[in-house]
Short mmCIF file of C-alpha atoms in Angstrom, two decimals:
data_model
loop_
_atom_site.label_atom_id
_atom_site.label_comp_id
_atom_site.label_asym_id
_atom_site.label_seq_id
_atom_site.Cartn_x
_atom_site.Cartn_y
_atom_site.Cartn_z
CA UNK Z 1 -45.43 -10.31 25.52
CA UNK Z 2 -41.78 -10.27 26.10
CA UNK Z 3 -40.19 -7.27 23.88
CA UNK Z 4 -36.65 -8.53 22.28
CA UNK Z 5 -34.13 -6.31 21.81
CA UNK Z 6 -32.69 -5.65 18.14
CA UNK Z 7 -29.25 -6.12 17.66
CA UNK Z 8 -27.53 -5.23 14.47
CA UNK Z 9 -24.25 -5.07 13.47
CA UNK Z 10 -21.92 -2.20 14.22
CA UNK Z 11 -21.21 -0.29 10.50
CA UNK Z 12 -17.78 1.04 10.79
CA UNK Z 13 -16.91 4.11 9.08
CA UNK Z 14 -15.08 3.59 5.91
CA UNK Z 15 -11.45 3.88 5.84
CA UNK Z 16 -9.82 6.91 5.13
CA UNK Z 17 -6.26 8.36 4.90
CA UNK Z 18 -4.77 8.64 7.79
CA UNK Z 19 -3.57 12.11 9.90
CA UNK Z 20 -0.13 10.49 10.25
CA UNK Z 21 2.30 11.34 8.11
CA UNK Z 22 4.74 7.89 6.28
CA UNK Z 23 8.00 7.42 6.98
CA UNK Z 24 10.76 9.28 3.94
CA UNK Z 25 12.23 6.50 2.38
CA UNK Z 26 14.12 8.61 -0.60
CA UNK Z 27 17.21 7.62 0.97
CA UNK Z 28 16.74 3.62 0.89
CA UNK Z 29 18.72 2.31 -1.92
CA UNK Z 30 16.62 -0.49 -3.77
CA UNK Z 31 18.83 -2.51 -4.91
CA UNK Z 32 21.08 -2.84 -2.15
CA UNK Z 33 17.50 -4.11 -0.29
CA UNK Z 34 16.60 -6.62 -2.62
CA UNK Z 35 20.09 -7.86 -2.22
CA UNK Z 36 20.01 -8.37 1.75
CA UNK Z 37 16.72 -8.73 2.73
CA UNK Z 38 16.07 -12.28 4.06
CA UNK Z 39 12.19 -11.40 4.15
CA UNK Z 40 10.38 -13.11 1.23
CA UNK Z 41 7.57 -10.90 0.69
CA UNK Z 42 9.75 -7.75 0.89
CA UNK Z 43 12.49 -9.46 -1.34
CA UNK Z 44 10.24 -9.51 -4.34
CA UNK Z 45 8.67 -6.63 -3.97
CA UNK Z 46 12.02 -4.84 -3.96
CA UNK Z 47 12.77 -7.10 -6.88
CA UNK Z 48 9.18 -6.18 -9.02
CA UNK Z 49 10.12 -2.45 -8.04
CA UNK Z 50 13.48 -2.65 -9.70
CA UNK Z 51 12.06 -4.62 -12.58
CA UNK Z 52 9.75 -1.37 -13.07
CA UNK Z 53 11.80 1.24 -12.57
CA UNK Z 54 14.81 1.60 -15.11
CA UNK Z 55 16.14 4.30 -13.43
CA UNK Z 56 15.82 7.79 -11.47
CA UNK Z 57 14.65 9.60 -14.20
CA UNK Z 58 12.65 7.20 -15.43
CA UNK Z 59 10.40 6.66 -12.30
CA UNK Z 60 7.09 7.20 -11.90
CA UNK Z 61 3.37 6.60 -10.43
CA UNK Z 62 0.38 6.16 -12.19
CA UNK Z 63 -2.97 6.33 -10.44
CA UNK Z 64 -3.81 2.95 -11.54
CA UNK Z 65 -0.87 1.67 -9.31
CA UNK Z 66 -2.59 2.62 -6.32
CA UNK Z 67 -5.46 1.36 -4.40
CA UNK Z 68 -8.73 0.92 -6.48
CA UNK Z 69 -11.31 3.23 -4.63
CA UNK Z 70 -14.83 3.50 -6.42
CA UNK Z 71 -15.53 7.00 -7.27
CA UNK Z 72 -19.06 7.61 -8.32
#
């Protein structure tokens, strides 16, 4: 009796944050972006960011902005 191999998928290992360290983009003014940008996608996200954000002082992140990530 021929003996078949099993072959099941490969499970990656889940995603996790990543040793490289992002780009500082303090310096990019917002608005100016929005203005210029011929990209669509990045256009209205620099538009929905200065919807959100009144001002310098006013800025801020929430942990609900981010990622969901099920914590149990």
């Amino acid at each position: 009796m021929a003996t078949i191999p099993r072959t099941e998928p490969v499970v990656a290992a889940p995603p996790g944050p990543s040793a490289e360290r992002l780009p500082d983009f303090a310096g990019v003014d917002v608005g100016v972006l929005a203005a210029r940008t011929e990209h669509p996608v990045l256009g209205e996200v620099a538009t929905l960011l200065l919807r959100n954000w009144p001002s310098a002082e006013d800025a801020v992140a929430y942990y609900e902005d981010g990622p969901e990530i099920a914590l149990h």
